[in-house]
Tab-separated table of C-alpha atoms in Angstrom:
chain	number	residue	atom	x	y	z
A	288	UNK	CA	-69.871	12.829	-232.521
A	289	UNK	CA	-66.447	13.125	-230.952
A	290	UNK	CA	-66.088	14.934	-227.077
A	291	UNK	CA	-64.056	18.106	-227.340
A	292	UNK	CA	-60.877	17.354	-224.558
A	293	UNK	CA	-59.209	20.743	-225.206
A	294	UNK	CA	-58.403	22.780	-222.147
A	295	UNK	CA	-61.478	25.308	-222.176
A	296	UNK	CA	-58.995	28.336	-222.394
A	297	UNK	CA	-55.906	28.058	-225.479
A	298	UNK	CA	-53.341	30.172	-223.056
A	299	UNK	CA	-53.591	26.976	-220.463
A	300	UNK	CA	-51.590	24.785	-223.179
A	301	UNK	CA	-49.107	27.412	-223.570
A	302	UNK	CA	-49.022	27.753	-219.354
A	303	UNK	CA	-48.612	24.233	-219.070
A	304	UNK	CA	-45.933	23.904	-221.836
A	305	UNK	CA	-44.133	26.582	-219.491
A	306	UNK	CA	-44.386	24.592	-216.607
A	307	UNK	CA	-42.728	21.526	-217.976
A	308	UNK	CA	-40.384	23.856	-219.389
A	309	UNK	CA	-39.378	25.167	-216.114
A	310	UNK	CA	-39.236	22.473	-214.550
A	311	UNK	CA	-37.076	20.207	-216.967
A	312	UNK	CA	-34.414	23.482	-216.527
A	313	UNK	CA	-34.484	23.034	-212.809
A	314	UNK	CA	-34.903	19.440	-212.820
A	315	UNK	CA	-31.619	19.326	-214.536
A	316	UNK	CA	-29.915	21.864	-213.078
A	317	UNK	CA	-30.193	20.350	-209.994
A	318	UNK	CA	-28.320	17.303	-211.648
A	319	UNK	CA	-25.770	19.257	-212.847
A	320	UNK	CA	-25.006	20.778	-209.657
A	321	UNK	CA	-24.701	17.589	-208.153
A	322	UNK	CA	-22.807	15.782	-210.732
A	323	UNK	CA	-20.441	18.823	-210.582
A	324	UNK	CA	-20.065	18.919	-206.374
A	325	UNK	CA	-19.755	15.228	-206.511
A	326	UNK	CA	-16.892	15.296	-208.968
A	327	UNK	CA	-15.112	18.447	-207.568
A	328	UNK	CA	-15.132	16.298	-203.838
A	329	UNK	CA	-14.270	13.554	-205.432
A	330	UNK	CA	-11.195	15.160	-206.979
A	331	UNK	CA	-9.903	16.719	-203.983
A	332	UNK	CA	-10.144	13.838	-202.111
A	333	UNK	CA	-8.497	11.280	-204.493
A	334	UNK	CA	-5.905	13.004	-206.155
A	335	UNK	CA	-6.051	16.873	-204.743
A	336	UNK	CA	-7.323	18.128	-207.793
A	337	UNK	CA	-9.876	21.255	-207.823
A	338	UNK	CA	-11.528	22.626	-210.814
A	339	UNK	CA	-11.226	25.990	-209.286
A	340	UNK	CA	-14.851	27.316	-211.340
A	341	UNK	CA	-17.484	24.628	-209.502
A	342	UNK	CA	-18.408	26.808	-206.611
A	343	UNK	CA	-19.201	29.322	-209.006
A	344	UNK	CA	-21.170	27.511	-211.514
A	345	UNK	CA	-22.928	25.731	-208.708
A	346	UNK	CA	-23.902	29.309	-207.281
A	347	UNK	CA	-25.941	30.225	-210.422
A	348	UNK	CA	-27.694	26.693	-210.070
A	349	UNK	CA	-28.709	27.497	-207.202
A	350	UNK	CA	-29.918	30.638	-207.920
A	351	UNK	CA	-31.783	29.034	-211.057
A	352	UNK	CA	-33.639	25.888	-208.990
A	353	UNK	CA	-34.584	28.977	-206.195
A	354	UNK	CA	-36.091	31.137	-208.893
A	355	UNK	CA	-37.848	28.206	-211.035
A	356	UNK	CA	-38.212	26.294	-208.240
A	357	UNK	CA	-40.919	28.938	-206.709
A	358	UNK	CA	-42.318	29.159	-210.439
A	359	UNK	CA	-43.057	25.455	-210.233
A	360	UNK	CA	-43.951	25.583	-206.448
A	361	UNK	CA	-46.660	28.529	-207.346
A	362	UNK	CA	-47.856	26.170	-210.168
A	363	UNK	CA	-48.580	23.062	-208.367
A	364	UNK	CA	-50.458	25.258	-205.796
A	365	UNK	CA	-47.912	23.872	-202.999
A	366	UNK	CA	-46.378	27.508	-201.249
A	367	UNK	CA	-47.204	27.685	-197.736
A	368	UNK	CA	-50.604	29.085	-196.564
A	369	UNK	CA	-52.595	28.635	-193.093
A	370	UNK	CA	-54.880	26.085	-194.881
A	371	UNK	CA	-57.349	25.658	-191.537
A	372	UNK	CA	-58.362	29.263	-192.029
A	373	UNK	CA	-58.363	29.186	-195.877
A	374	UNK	CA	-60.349	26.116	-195.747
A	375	UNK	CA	-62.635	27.380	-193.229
A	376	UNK	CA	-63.801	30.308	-195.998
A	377	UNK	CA	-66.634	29.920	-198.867
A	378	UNK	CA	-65.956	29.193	-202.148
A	379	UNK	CA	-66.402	32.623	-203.008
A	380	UNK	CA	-64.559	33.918	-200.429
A	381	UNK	CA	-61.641	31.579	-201.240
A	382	UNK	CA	-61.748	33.091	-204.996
A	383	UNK	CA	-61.879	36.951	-203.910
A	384	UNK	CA	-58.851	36.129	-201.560
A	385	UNK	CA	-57.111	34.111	-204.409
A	386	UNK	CA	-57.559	37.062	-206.743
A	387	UNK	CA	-56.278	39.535	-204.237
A	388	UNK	CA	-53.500	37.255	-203.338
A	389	UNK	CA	-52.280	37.614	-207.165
A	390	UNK	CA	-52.965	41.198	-207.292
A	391	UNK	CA	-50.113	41.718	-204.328
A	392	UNK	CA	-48.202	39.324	-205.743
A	393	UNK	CA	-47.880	40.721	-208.882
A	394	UNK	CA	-47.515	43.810	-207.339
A	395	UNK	CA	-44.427	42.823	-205.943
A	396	UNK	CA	-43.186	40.922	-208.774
A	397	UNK	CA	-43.516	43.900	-211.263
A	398	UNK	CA	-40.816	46.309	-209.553
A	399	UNK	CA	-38.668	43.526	-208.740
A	400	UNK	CA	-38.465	43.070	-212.301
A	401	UNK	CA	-37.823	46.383	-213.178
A	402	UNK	CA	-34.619	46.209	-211.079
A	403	UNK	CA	-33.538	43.299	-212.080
A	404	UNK	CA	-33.156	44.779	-215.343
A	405	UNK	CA	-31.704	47.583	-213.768
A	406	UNK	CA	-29.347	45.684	-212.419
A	407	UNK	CA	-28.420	43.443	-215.364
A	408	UNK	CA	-28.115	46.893	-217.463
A	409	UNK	CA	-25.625	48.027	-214.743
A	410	UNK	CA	-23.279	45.040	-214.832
A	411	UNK	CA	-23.238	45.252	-218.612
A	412	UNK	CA	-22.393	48.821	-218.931
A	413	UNK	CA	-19.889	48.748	-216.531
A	414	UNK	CA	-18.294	45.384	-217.365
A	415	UNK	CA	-18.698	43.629	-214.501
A	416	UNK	CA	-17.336	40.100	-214.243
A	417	UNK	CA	-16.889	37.730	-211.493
A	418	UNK	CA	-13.304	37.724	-209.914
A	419	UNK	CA	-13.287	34.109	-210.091
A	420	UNK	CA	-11.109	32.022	-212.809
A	421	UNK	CA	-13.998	31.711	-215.307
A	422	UNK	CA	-14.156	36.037	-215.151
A	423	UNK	CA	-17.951	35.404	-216.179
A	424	UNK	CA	-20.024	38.489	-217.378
A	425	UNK	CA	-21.856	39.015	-213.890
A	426	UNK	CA	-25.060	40.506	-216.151
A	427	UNK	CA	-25.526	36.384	-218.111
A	428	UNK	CA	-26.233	34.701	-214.672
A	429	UNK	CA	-28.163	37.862	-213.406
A	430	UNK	CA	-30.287	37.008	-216.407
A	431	UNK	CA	-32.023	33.866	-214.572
A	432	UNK	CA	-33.443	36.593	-211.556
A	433	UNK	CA	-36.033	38.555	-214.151
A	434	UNK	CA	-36.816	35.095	-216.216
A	435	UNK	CA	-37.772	33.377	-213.202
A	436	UNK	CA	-39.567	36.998	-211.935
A	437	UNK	CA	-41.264	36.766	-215.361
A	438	UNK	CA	-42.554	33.075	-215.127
A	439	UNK	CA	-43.918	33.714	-211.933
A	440	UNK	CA	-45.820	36.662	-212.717
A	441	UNK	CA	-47.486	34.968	-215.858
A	442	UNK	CA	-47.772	31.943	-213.791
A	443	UNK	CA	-49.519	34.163	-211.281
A	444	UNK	CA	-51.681	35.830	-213.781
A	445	UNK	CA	-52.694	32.496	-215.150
A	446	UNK	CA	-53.934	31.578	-211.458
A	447	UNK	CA	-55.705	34.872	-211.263
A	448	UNK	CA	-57.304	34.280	-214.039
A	449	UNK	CA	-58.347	30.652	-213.689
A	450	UNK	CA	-60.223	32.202	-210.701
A	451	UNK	CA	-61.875	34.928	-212.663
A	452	UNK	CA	-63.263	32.868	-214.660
A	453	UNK	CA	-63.697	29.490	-212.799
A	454	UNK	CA	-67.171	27.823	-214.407
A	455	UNK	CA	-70.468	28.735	-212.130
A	456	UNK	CA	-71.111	24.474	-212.489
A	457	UNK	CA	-69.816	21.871	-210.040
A	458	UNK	CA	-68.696	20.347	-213.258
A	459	UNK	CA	-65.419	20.485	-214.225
A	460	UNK	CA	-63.784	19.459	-217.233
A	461	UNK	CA	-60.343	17.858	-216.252
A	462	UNK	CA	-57.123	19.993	-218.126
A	463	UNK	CA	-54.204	18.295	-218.406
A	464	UNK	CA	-51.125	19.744	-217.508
């Protein structure tokens, strides 16, 4: 007889695929952007040379680690909260708050998508680029603000849920992530 190891719900695997996801794209966009101010300082201090696009490319890095970086930070259960108090509450009292916690969350999350789209329909419709050299499409890096939005809000839902749903036991099966 072989012990079943499977995460108890088939959506975690998919969450946690996410996650590493996520955080591989920021993980290495925060290379990138370093590589690429390293070189462009580099440049301009050896021979006086300036790509002329690195400020703007390292702008939408930044704008992708902020984005995925609270995806992963909301994952790892590591945003800020006034633990003494939190700690200080019931189990079940920690779950209700959890669950109402996601509920505003995601109820701030949802319209902030909506405009995002909004806002990324705008941009294409009217042709908006960046008055930079590159003249990028202003609506492809707008793109990271709702996929990040997204994440969140399943990552959020996935919390919520874990909480819903949490086993009455004290024994917990370990899911890897």
């Amino acid at each position: 007889m072989s012990v079943n190891t499977a995460p108890s719900h088939p959506e975690r695997g998919v969450i946690s695929k996410l996650s590493k996801i996520v955080e591989t794209i920021a993980s290495a966009a925060i290379v990138i952007m370093v590589f690429l101010v390293v070189l462009e300082v580099l440049l301009r201090t050896a021979i006086g040379f300036s790509f002329g696009f690195v400020d703007e490319l390292v702008s939408y890095l930044v704008v992708l680690i902020t984005f995925f970086g609270v995806c992963i930070t909301f994952r790892n259960k590591a945003l800020f909260k006034v633990e003494m108090f939190y700690a200080k509450l019931s189990r079940k009292s920690r779950r209700a708050l959890d669950i109402v916690h996601s509920a505003l969350s995601l109820l701030l999350c949802l319209p902030l998508i909506y405009y995002a789209f909004f806002l990324i329909s705008s941009s294409f419709k009217r042709g908006t680029v960046s008055p930079t050299k590159l003249e990028t499409p202003l609506y492809i890096p707008q793109l990271i603000i709702p996929a990040g939005l997204i994440i969140l809000a399943i990552f959020i839902i996935d919390f919520a849920w874990s909480r819903i749903v949490t086993p009455k036991s004290n024994k917990t099966t370990k899911i890897e992530e």
